[in-house]
CSV table of C-alpha atoms and ligand atoms in Angstrom, one decimal:
chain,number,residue,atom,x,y,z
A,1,UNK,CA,6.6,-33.2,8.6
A,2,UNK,CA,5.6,-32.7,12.5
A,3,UNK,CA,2.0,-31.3,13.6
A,4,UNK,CA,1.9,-27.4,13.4
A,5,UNK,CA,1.8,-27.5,17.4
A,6,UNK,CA,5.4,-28.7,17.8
A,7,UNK,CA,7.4,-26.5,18.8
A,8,UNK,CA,10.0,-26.9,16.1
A,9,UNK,CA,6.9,-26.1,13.6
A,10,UNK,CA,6.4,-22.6,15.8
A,11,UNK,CA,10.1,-21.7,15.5
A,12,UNK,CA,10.7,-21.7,12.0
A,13,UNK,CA,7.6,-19.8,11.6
A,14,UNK,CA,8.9,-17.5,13.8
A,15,UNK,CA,11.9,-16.8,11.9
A,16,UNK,CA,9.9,-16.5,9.2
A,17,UNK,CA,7.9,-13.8,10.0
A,18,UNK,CA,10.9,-11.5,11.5
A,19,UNK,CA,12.4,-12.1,7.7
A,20,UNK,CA,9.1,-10.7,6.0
A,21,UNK,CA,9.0,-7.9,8.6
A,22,UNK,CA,12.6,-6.9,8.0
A,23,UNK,CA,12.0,-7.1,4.2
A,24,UNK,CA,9.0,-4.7,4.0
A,25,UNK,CA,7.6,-2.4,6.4
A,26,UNK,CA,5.3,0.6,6.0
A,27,UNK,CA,7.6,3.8,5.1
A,28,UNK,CA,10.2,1.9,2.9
A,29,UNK,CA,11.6,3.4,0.0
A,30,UNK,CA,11.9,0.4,-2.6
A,31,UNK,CA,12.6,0.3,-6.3
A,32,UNK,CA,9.7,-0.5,-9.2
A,33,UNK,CA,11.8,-4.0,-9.4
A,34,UNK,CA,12.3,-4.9,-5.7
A,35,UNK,CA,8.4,-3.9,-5.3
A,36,UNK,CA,7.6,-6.7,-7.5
A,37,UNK,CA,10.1,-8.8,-6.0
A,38,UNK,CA,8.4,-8.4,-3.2
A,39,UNK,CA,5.0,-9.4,-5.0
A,40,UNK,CA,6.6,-12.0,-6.8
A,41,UNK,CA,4.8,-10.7,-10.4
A,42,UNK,CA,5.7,-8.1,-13.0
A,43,UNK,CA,3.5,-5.3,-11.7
A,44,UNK,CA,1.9,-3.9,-14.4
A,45,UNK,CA,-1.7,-2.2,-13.8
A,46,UNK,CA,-2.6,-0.3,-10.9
A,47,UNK,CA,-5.6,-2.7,-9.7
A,48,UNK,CA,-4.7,-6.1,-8.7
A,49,UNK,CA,-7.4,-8.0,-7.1
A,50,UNK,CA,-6.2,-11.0,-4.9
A,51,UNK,CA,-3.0,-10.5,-6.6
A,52,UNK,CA,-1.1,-13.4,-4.3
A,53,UNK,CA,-3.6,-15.4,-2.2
A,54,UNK,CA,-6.6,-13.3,-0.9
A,55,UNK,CA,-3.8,-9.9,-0.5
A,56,UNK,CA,-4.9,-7.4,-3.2
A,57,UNK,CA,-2.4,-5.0,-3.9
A,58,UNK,CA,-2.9,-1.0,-5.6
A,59,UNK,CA,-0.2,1.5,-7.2
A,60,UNK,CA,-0.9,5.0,-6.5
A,61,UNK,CA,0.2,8.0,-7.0
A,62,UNK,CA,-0.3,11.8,-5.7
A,63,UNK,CA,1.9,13.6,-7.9
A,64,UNK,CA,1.1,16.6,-10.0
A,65,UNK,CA,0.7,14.6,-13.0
A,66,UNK,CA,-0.6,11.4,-12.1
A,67,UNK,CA,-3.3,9.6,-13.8
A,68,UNK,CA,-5.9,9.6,-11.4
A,69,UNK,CA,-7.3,11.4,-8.2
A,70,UNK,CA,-6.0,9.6,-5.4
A,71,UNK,CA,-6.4,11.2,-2.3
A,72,UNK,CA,-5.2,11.1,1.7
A,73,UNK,CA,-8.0,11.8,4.2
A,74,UNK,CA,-8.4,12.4,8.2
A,75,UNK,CA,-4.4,12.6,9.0
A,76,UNK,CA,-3.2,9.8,6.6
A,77,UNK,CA,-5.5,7.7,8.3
A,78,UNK,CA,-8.2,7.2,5.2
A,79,UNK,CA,-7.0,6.6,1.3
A,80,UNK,CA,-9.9,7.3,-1.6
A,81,UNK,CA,-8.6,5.7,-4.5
A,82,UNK,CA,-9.7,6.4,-7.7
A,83,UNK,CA,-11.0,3.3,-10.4
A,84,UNK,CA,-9.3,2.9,-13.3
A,85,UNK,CA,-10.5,4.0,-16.9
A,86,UNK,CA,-11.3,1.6,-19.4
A,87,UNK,CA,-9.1,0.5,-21.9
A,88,UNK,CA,-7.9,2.6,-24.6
A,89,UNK,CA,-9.5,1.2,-27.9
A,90,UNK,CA,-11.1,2.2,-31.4
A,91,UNK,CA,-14.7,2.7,-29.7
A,92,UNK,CA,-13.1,4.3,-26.8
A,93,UNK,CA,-10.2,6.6,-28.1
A,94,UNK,CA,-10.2,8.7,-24.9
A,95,UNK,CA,-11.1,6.8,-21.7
A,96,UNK,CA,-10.7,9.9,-19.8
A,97,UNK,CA,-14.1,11.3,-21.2
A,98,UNK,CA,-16.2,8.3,-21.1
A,99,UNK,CA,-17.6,6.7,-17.3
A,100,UNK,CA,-15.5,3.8,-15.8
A,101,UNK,CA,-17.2,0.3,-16.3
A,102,UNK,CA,-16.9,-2.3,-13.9
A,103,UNK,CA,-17.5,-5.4,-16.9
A,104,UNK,CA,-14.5,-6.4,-19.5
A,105,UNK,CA,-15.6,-6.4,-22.9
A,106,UNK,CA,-16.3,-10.3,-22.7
A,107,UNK,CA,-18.7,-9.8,-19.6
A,108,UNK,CA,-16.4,-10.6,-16.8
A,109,UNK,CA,-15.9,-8.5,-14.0
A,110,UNK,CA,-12.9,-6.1,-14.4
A,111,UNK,CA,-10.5,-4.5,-11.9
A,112,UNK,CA,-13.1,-1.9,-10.7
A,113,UNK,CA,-15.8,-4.4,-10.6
A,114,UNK,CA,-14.1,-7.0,-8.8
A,115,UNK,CA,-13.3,-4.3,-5.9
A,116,UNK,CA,-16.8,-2.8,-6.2
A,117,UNK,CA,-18.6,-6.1,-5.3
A,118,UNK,CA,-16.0,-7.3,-2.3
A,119,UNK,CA,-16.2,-3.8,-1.0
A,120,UNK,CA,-20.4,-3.8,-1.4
A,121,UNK,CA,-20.2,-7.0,0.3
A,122,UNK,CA,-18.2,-5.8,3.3
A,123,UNK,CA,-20.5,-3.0,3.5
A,124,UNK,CA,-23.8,-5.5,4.2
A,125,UNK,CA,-21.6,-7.3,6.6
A,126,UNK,CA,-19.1,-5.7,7.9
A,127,UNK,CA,-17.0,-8.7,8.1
A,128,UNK,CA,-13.7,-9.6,6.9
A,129,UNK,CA,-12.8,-6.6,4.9
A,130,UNK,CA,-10.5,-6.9,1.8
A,131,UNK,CA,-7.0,-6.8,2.8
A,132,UNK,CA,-4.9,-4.5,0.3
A,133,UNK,CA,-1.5,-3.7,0.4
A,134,UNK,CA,-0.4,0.1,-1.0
A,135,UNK,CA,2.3,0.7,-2.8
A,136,UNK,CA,3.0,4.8,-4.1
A,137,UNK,CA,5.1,6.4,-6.8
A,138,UNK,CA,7.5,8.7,-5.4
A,139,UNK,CA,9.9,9.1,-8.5
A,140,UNK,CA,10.2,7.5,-11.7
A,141,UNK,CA,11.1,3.8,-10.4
A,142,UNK,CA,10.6,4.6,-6.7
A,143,UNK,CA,7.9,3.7,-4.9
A,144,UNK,CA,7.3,4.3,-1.4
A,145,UNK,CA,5.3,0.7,0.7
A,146,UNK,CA,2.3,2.6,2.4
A,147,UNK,CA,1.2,-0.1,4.7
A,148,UNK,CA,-2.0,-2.7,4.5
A,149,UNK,CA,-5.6,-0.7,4.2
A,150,UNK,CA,-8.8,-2.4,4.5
A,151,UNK,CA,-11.2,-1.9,1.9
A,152,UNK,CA,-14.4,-0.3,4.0
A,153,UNK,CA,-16.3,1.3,1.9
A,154,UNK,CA,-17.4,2.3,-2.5
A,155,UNK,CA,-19.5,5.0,-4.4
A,156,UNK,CA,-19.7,6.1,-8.0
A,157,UNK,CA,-19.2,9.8,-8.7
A,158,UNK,CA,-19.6,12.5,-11.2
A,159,UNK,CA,-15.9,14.2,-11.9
A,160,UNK,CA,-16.1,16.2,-15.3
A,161,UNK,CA,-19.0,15.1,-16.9
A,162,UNK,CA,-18.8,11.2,-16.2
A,163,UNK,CA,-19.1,8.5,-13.7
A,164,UNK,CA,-15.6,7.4,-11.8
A,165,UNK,CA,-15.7,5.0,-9.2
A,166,UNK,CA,-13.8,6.0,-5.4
A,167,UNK,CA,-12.5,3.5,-3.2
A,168,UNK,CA,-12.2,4.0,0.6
A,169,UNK,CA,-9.5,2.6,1.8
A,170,UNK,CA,-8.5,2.4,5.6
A,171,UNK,CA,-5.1,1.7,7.5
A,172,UNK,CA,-5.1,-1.0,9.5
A,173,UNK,CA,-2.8,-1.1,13.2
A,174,UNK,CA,-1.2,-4.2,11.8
A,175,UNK,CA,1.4,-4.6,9.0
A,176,UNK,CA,0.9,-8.1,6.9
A,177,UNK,CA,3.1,-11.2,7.1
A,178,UNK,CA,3.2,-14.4,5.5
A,179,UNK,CA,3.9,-18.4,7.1
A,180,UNK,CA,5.5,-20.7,5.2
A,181,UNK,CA,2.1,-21.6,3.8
A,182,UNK,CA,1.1,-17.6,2.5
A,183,UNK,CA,-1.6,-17.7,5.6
A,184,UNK,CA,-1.9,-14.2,6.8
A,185,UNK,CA,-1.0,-13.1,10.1
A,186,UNK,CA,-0.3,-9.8,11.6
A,187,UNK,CA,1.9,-8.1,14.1
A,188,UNK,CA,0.5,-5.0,16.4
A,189,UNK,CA,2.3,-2.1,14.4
A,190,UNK,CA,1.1,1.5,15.0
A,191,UNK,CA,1.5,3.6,11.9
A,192,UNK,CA,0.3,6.6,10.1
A,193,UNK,CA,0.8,7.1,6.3
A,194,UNK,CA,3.0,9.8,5.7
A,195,UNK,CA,0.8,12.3,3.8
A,196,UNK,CA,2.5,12.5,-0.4
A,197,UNK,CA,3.2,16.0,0.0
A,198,UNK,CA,5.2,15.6,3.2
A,199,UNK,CA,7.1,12.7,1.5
A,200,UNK,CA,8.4,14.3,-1.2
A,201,UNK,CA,8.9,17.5,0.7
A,202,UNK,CA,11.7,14.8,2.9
A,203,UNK,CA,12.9,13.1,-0.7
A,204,UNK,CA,13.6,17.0,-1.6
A,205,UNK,CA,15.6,18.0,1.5
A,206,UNK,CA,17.5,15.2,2.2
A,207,UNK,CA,18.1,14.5,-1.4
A,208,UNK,CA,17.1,10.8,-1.8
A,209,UNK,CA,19.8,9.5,0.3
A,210,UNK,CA,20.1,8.7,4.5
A,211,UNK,CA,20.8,11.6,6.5
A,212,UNK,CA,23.7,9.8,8.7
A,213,UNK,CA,25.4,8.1,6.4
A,214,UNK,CA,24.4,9.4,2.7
A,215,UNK,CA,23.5,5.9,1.5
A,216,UNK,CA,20.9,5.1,-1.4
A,217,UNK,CA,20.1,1.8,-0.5
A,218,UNK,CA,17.5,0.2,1.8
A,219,UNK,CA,16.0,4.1,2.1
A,220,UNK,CA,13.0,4.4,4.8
A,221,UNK,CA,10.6,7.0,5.7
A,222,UNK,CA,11.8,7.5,9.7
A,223,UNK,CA,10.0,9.0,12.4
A,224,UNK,CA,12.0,11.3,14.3
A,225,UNK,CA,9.9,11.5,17.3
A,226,UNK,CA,8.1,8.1,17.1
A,227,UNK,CA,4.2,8.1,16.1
A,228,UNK,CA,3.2,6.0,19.5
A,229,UNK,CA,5.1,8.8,21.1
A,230,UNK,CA,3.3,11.9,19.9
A,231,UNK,CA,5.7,13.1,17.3
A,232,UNK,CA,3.3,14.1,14.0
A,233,UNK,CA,3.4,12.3,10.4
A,234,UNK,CA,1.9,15.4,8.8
A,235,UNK,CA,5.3,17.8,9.1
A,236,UNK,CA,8.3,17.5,7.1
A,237,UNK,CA,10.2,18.5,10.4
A,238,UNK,CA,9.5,15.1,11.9
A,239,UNK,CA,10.6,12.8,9.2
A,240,UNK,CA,13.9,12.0,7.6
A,241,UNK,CA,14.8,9.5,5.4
A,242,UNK,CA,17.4,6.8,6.8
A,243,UNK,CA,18.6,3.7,5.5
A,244,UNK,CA,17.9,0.3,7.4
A,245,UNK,CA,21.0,0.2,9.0
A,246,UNK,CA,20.5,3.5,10.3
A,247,UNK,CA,16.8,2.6,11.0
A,248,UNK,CA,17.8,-0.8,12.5
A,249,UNK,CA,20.2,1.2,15.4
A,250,UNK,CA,17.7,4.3,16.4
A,251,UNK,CA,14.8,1.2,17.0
A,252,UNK,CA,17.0,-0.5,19.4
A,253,UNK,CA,18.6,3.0,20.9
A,254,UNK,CA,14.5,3.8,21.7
A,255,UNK,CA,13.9,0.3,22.6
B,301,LIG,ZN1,22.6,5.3,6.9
């Protein structure tokens, strides 16, 4: 195998990392399968800490009935994330009305624990924040990539009578791709995350399929006036769901 420095080393990474950021980018509409194609595991629970390197990954989820109070702060800018209960068990018949632990039964760390002490780390450093990928339920089976958030910042907090742990979660300017080796490296990417509520107000209108073309595959959350060009990310007036072909042509057209 030649040194990293050649030159043919540099060009297949290159190619590489135009594939990653053709197959994923912030404001694609992806099936529950595809997602964890993407991850390369059977996504099952919501927390995944270091799920594929040193890249944790979270499922949330703002709809009316979801599990647990996620929220979108300071123009989609700021995600508070809600830990997870513990599990469901003769002692603990309803997790909902007992306080979130951060220890497995065995002693071990859990989920919310293993977030807790990265993100209490980065808060006596302030270096090298966790790097976590969002992924959010739009529909039964669709899921929505939100972008890579760095993990800045924890608290515990009363919310009916017991103690749930919140996760602040901040978007980062870059969107994540991978080398041949898994290394991380980023690309300059301005984005904005595209509030819940606006996103399903756009999955209403234009009925889960590209407005140019009617297709249900590939499906991405467009700008229609571009974020680095002023256009807003909170109104359902300035986003419109395409799919990547349709995406592919207005970037070049704007380009
Ligand atoms: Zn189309």
């Amino acid at each position: 195998m030649p040194p990293k420095s050649s030159g043919w080393w540099g060009k297949r990474r290159q190619t590489k990392q135009v594939w990653f950021w053709i197959m994923i980018n912030p404001g694609d509409v992806i099936s529950y399968i595809e997602m964890c194609s993407e991850e390369g595991v059977n996504l099952q629970r919501g927390m995944n800490y270091h799920l594929r390197g040193d890249i944790s990954v979270i499922l949330m989820s703002l709809r009316p009935n979801a599990p647990y109070a996620d929220k979108v702060e300071e123009d989609g800018k700021i995600l508070i994330y809600e830990g997870h209960d513990a599990p469901k068990t003769q002692d603990t018949p309803i997790p909902k009305i007992v306080d979130q632990l951060i220890y497995n039964p065995g002693g071990s760390l859990n989920q919310n624990g293993l977030f807790y002490k990265t993100a209490e780390r980065y808060k006596r450093s302030k270096q090298n924040p966790e790097l976590v990928k969002v992924y959010e339920k739009l529909h039964r089976g669709i899921w929505v990539y939100n972008g890579v958030f760095k993990l800045i910042d924890t608290w515990k907090e009363e919310s009916n009578d017991r103690k749930v742990f919140k996760f602040k979660l901040e978007l980062t300017e870059n969107t994540l791709i991978y080398d041949d080796n898994h290394q991380k490296e980023s690309v300059l990417e301005h984005n904005r995350l595209i509030p819940p509520q606006v996103k399903l107000e756009v999955w209403k209108r234009d009925k889960g399929k590209c407005v140019k073309c009617g297709s249900t595959n590939n499906l991405h959350f467009d700008h229609i006036i571009p974020f680095s060009k002023g256009g807003s990310s909170l109104v359902a007036d300035n986003i419109q769901l395409l799919c990547a072909r349709h995406n592919i042509s207005k970037g070049d057209r704007i380009e």
